Short mmCIF file of C-alpha atoms in Angstrom, two decimals:
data_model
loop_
_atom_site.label_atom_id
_atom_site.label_comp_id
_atom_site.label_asym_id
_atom_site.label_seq_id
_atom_site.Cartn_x
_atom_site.Cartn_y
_atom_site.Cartn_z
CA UNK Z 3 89.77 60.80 111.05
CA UNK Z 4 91.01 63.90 110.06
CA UNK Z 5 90.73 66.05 106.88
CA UNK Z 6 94.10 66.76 105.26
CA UNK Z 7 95.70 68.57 102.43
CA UNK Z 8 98.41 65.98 100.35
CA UNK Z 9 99.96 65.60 97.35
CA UNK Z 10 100.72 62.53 95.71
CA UNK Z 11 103.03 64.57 92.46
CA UNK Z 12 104.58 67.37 92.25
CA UNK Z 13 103.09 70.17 89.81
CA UNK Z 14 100.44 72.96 90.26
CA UNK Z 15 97.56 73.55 92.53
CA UNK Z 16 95.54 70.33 91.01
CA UNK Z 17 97.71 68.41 92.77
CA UNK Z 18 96.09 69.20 96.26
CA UNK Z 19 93.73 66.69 97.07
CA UNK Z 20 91.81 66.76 100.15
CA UNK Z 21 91.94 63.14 102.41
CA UNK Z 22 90.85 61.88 105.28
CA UNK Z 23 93.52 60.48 107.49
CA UNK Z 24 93.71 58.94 110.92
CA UNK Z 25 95.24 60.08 113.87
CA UNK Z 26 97.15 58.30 116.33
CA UNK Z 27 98.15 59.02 119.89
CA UNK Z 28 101.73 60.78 120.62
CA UNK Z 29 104.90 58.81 121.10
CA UNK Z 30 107.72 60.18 123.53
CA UNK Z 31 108.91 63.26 122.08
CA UNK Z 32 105.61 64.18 120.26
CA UNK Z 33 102.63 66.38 120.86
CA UNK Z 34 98.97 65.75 119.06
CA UNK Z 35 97.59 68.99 118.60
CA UNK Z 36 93.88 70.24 117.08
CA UNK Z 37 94.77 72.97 114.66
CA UNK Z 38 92.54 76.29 115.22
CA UNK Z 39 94.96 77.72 111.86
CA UNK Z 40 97.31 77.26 109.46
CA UNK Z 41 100.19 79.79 107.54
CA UNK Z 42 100.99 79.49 103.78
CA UNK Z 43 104.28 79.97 102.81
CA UNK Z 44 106.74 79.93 99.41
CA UNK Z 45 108.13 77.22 100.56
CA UNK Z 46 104.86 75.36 100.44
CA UNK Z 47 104.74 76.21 96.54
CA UNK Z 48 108.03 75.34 96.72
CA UNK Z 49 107.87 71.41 97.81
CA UNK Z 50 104.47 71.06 95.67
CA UNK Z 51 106.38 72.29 92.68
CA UNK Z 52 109.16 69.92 93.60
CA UNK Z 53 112.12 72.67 93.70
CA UNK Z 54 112.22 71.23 97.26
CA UNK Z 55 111.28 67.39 96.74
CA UNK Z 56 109.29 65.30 98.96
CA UNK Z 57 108.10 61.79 98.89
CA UNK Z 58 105.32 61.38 97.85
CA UNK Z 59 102.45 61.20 98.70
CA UNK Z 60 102.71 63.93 101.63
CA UNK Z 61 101.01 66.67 103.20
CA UNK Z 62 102.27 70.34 102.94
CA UNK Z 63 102.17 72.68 105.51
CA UNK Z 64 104.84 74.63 107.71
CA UNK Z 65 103.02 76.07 110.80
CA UNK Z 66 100.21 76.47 112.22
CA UNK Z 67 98.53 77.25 115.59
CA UNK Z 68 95.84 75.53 118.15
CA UNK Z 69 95.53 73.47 120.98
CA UNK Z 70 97.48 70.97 122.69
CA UNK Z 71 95.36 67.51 122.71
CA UNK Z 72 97.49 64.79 124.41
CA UNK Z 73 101.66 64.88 125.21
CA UNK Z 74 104.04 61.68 124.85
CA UNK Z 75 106.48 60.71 127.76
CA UNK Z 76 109.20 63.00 127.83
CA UNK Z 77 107.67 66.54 126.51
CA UNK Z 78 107.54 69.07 129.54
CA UNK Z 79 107.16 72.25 127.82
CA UNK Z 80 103.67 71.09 127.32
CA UNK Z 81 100.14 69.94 128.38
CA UNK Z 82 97.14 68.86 127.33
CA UNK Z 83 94.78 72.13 126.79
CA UNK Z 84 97.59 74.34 126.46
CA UNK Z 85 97.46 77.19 123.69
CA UNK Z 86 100.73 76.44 121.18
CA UNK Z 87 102.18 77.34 117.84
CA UNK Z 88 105.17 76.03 115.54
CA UNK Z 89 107.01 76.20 112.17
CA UNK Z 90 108.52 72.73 112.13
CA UNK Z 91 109.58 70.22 109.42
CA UNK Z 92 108.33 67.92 108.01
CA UNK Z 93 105.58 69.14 106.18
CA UNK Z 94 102.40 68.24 107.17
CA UNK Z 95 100.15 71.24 109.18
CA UNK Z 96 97.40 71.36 105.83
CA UNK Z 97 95.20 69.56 108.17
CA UNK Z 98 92.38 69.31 111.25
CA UNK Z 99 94.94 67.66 113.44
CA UNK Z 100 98.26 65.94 113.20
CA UNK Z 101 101.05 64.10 115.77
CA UNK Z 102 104.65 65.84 115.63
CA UNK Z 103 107.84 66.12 117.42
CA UNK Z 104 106.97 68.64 120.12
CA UNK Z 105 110.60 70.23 120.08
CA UNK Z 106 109.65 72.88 118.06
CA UNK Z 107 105.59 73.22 119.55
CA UNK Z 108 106.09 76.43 121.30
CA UNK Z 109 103.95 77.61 124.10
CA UNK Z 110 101.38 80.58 123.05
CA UNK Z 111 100.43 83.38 125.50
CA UNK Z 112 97.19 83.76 125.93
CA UNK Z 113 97.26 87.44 124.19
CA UNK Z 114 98.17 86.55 121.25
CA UNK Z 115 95.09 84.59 118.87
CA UNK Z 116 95.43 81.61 116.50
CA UNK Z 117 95.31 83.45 113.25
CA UNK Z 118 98.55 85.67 114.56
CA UNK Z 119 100.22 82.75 115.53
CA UNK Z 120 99.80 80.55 112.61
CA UNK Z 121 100.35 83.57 110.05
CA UNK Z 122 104.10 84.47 112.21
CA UNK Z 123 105.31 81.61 112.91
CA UNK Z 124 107.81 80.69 110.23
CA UNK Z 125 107.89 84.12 108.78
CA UNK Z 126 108.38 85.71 112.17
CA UNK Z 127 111.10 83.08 113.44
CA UNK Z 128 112.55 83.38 109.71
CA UNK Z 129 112.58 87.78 110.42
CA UNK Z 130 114.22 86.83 113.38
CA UNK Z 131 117.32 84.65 112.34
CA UNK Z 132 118.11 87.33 109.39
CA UNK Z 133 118.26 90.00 111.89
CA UNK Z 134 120.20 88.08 115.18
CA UNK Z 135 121.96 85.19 113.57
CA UNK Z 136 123.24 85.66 110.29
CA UNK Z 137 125.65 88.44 110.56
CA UNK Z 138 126.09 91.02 113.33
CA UNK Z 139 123.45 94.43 112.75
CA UNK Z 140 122.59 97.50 115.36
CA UNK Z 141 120.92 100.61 115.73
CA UNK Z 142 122.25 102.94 112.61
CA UNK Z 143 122.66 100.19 109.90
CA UNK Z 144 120.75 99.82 106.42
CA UNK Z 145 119.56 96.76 105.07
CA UNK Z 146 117.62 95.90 101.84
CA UNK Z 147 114.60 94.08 101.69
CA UNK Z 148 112.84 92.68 98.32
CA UNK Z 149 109.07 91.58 98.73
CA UNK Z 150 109.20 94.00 101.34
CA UNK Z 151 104.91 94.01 101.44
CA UNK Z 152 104.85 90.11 101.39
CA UNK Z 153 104.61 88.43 104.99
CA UNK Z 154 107.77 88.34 106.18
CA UNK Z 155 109.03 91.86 104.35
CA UNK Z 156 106.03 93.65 106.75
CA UNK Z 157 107.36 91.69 109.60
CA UNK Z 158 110.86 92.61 108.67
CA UNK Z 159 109.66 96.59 107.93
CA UNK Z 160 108.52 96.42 111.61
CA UNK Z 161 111.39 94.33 113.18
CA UNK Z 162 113.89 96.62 111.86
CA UNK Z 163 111.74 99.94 113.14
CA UNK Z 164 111.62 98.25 116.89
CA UNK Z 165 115.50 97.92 116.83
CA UNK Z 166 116.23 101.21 115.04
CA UNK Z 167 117.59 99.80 111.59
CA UNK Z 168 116.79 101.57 108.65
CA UNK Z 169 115.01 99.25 105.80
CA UNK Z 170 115.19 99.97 102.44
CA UNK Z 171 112.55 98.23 100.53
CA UNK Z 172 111.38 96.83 97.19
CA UNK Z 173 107.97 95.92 95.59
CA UNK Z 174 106.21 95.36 92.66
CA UNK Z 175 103.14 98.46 92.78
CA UNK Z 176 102.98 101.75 94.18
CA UNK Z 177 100.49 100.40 96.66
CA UNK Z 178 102.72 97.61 97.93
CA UNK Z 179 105.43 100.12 98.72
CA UNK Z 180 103.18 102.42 100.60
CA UNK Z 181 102.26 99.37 102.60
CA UNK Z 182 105.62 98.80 103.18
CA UNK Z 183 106.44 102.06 104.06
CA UNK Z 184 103.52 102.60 106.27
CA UNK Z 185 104.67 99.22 108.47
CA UNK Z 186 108.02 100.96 109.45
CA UNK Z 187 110.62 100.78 105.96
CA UNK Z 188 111.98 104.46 105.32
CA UNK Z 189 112.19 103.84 101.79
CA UNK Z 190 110.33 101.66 99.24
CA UNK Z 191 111.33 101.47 95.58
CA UNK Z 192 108.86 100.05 92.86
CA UNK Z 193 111.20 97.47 91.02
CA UNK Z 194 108.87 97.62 87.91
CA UNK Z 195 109.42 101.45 87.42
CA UNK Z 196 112.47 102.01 88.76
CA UNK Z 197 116.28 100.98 88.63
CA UNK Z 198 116.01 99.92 92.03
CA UNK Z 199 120.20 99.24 92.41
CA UNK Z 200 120.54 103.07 91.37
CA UNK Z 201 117.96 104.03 94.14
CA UNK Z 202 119.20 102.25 96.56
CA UNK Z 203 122.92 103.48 96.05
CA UNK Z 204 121.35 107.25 95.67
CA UNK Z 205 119.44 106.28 99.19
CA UNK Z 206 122.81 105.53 100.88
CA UNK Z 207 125.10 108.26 99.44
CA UNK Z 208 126.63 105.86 97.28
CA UNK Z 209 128.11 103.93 100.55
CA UNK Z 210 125.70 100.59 99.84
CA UNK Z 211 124.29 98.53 102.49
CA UNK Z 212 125.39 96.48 105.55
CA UNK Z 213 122.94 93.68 104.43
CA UNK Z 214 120.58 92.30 101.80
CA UNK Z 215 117.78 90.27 102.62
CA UNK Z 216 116.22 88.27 99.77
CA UNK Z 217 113.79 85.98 99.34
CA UNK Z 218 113.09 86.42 95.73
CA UNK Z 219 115.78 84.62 94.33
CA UNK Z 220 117.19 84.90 90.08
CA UNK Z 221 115.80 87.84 88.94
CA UNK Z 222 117.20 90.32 92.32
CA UNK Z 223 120.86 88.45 93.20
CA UNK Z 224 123.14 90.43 90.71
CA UNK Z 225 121.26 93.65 91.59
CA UNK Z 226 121.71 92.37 95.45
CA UNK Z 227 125.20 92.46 95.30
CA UNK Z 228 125.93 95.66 93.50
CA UNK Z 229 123.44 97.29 96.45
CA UNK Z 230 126.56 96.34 99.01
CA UNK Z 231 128.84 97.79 101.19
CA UNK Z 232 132.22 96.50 100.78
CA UNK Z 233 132.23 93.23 103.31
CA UNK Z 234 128.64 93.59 102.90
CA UNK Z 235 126.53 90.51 103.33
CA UNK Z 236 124.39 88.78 101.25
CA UNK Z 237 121.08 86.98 102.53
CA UNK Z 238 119.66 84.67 100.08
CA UNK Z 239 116.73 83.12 101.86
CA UNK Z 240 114.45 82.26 99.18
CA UNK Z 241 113.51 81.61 95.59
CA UNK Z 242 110.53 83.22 94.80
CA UNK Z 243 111.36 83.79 91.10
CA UNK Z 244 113.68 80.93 90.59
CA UNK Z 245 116.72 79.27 92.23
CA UNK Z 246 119.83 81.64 92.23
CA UNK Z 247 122.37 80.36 89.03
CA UNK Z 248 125.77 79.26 89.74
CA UNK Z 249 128.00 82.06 91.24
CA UNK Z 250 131.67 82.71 89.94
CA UNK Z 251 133.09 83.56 93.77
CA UNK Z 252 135.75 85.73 92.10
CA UNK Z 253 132.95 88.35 91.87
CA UNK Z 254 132.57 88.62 95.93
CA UNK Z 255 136.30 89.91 96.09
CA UNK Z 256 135.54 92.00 93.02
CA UNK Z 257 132.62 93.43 94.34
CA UNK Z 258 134.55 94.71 97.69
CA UNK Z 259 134.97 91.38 99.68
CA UNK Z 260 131.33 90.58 99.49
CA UNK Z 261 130.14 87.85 101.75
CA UNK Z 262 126.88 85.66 100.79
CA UNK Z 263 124.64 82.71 102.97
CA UNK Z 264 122.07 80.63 101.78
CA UNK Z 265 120.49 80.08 105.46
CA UNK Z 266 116.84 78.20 106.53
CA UNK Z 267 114.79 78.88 109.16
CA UNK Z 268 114.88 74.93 110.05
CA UNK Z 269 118.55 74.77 110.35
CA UNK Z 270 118.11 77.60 113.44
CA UNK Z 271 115.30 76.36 115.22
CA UNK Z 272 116.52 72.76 115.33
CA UNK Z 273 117.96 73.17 119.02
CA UNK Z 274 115.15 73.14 121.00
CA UNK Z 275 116.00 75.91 123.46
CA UNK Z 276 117.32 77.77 120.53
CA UNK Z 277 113.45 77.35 118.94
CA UNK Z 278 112.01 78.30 121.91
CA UNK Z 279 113.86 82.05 122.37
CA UNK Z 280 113.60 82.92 119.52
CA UNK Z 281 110.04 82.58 119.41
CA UNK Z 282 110.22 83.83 123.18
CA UNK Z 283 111.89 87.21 121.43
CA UNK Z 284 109.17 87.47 118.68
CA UNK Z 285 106.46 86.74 121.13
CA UNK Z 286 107.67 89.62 123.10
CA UNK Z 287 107.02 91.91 120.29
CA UNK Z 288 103.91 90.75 119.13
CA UNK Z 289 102.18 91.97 123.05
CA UNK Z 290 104.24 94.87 123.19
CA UNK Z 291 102.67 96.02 120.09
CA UNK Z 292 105.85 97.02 118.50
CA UNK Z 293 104.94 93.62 115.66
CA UNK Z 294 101.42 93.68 114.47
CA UNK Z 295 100.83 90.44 112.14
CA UNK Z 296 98.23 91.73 108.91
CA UNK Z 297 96.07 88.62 107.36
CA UNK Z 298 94.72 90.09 103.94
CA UNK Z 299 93.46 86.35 103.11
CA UNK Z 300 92.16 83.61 104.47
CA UNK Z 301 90.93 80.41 103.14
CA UNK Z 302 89.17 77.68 104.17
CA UNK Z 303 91.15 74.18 104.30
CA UNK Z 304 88.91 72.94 101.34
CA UNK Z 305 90.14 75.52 99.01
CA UNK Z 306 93.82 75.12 99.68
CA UNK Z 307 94.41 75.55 95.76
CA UNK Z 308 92.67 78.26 95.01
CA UNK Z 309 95.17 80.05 98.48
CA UNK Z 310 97.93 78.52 96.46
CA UNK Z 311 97.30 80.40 93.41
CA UNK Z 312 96.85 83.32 94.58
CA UNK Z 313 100.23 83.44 96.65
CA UNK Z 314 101.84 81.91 93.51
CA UNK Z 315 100.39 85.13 91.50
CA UNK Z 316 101.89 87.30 93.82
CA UNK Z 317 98.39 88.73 94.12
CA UNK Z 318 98.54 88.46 98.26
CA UNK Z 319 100.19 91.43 100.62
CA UNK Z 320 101.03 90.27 104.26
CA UNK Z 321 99.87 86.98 105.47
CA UNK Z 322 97.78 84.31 104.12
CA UNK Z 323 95.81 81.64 106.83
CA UNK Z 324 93.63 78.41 106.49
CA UNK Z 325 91.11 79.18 109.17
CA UNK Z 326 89.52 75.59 110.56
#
C-alpha cells in the first residue's frame, strides 16, 4: 500500500485527500517505479479545478523522479534499480509509488539528483518544444516570455541564454524580474507598473518580436499579439489567469499576418524516441551547467494543499517539489 494524493471533485485545495492505495506489478509496456520526488505544475491546479476534467476520483500529478522497481515484458530502455524521471499523462505521480506506461520513463544520469529531475521534467521538456518545435528560432531572435520567474520562465531565461536568443521578460514584482534577469533574460518588465506592450515595442525599436511565449492565458493574449513581428508567432501554452476568449482570426491578418498555436507538452513527447531526445537535449544542459533547476519550495506529500495554494497565489518563484 501506498500513500497517494486524489481527488474525488473538482474545486479547491480541500479536495486533496490523502489515500492509501495498492500497487500492482507492471504489465508489458509499464514500469513500477518508487518515487524519491514529485513536480507541481498549473496544470495540476488546472485538472483539480476542472478547466481540464478528469474522472473522478483520480490522482494528480505530472512528473516526478526515483527509482526503477520492476519492468513489464517489452520495456528495454529500462531496469530494475535504474535512476529515471518522466512528465507523462495520465495524472497520477502525487504518490509513494505508482505502475505507468514506461514510454515516457526516461533514463536519469547519475549527475543529475531527484529533486532536479522531478522539478524539470515537464517544465524543462515543455521549454524545450517552445524553443525546437513550434516554429523555427536561432541565434539573434527575440522572444517574449510572461511568468518569466515561474518554473518554466527561469528555465526558458536560461534556455534562450545557452542558444544565444534574446528573452524579453514579464513579472509581477521588482524582485521577480531581477530573478529573471539574473537567470539569463536581457530585459524584464514589471506588468503591474508598467505598460509592458509599450516596453517591449521600445525594447525592439518598434520591430516586435519573432515569438511570444505564454502561459498566462486572458489577461496577456491581446497584449501578446500587439508585441509581434509581422508573421510573428503566437505561443499560447497555458492558462494561468483564465482560458484565452474566442479569437476573431481576421485580427491575425490585421495585426501583420500573425500566426498563433495552442500546443501541449503531451502531444510532443507521445513518440517515444521523440520523448526520449528531447529529454536527452535537456539532460545535456542540466550537466553542462548551462540549465541550473532553482526549488524555492518543497512540501511534504501530506501537505499537498497547502503546495497547491501557494502556487495558486502566485506566491512561488522557480520550482515547487513533494520531497518523499
Amino acid at each position: 500500500m501506498v500513500k497517494t494524493a486524489v481527488i474525488e471533485a473538482p474545486g479547491g485545495p480541500e479536495q486533496l485527500k490523502i489515500v492509501d492505495r495498492e500497487v500492482g506489478d507492471p504489465g508489458p509496456g509499464e514500469v513500477r517505479i518508487r518515487h524519491k520526488a514529485i513536480g507541481l505544475n498549473f496544470i495540476d491546479i488546472y485538472q483539480r479545478t476542472g478547466l481540464y476534467p478528469l474522472q473522478m476520483p483520480h490522482a494528480l500529478g505530472m512528473e516526478a523522479a526515483g527509482v526503477i522497481e520492476a519492468v513489464g515484458e517489452g520495456v528495454t530502455h529500462l531496469k530494475a534499480g535504474d535512476r529515471a524521471a518522466y512528465a507523462a499523462a495520465p495524472p497520477g505521480a502525487y504518490t509513494e509509488a505508482r505502475v505507468m506506461g514506461a514510454a515516457q520513463v526516461c533514463p536519469l544520469p547519475d549527475a543529475i539528483p531527484f529533486d532536479v529531475a522531478a522539478a524539470m521534467m515537464l517544465k524543462g521538456l515543455t521549454t524545450q518544444y517552445l524553443f525546437h518545435r513550434t516554429t523555427p528560432l536561432s541565434a539573434g531572435d527575440t522572444v517574449l516570455f510572461h511568468a518569466a520567474a515561474g518554473g518554466v520562465g527561469l528555465i526558458a531565461c536560461q534556455w534562450a541564454r545557452s542558444e544565444g536568443i534574446r528573452l524579453i521578460g514579464t513579472a509581477g514584482s521588482p524582485e521577480k524580474c531581477a530573478l529573471a534577469e539574473e537567470h539569463g533574460a536581457d530585459l524584464c518588465i514589471n506588468y503591474r507598473d508598467e505598460d509592458w506592450v509599450a516596453r517591449v515595442r521600445e525594447a525592439t525599436g518598434g520591430a516586435g518580436v519573432e515569438a511570444v511565449m505564454d502561459g498566462v492565458g486572458k489577461d496577456t493574449f491581446d497584449g501578446s499579439l500587439d508585441c509581434l513581428k509581422p508573421l510573428g508567432m503566437m505561443m499560447s501554452f497555458g492558462n494561468a489567469s483564465g482560458p484565452v476568449p474566442p479569437l476573431n482570426i481576421a485580427v491575425l491578418g490585421q495585426k501583420g499576418s500573425l500566426k498563433v498555436t495552442r500546443p501541449t507538452l503531451f502531444t510532443h513527447i507521445a513518440d517515444h524516441a521523440t520523448c526520449q531526445q528531447m529529454a536527452r537535449q535537456m539532460f545535456d544542459k542540466v550537466e553542462s551547467g548551462a540549465l541550473t533547476l532553482r526549488i524555492d519550495q518543497r512540501f511534504a506529500l501530506d501537505d499537498i494543499a497547502d503546495a497547491h495554494r501557494a502556487l495558486e497565489a502566485r506566491k512561488t518563484t522557480g520550482s515547487t517539489v513533494i520531497e518523499l
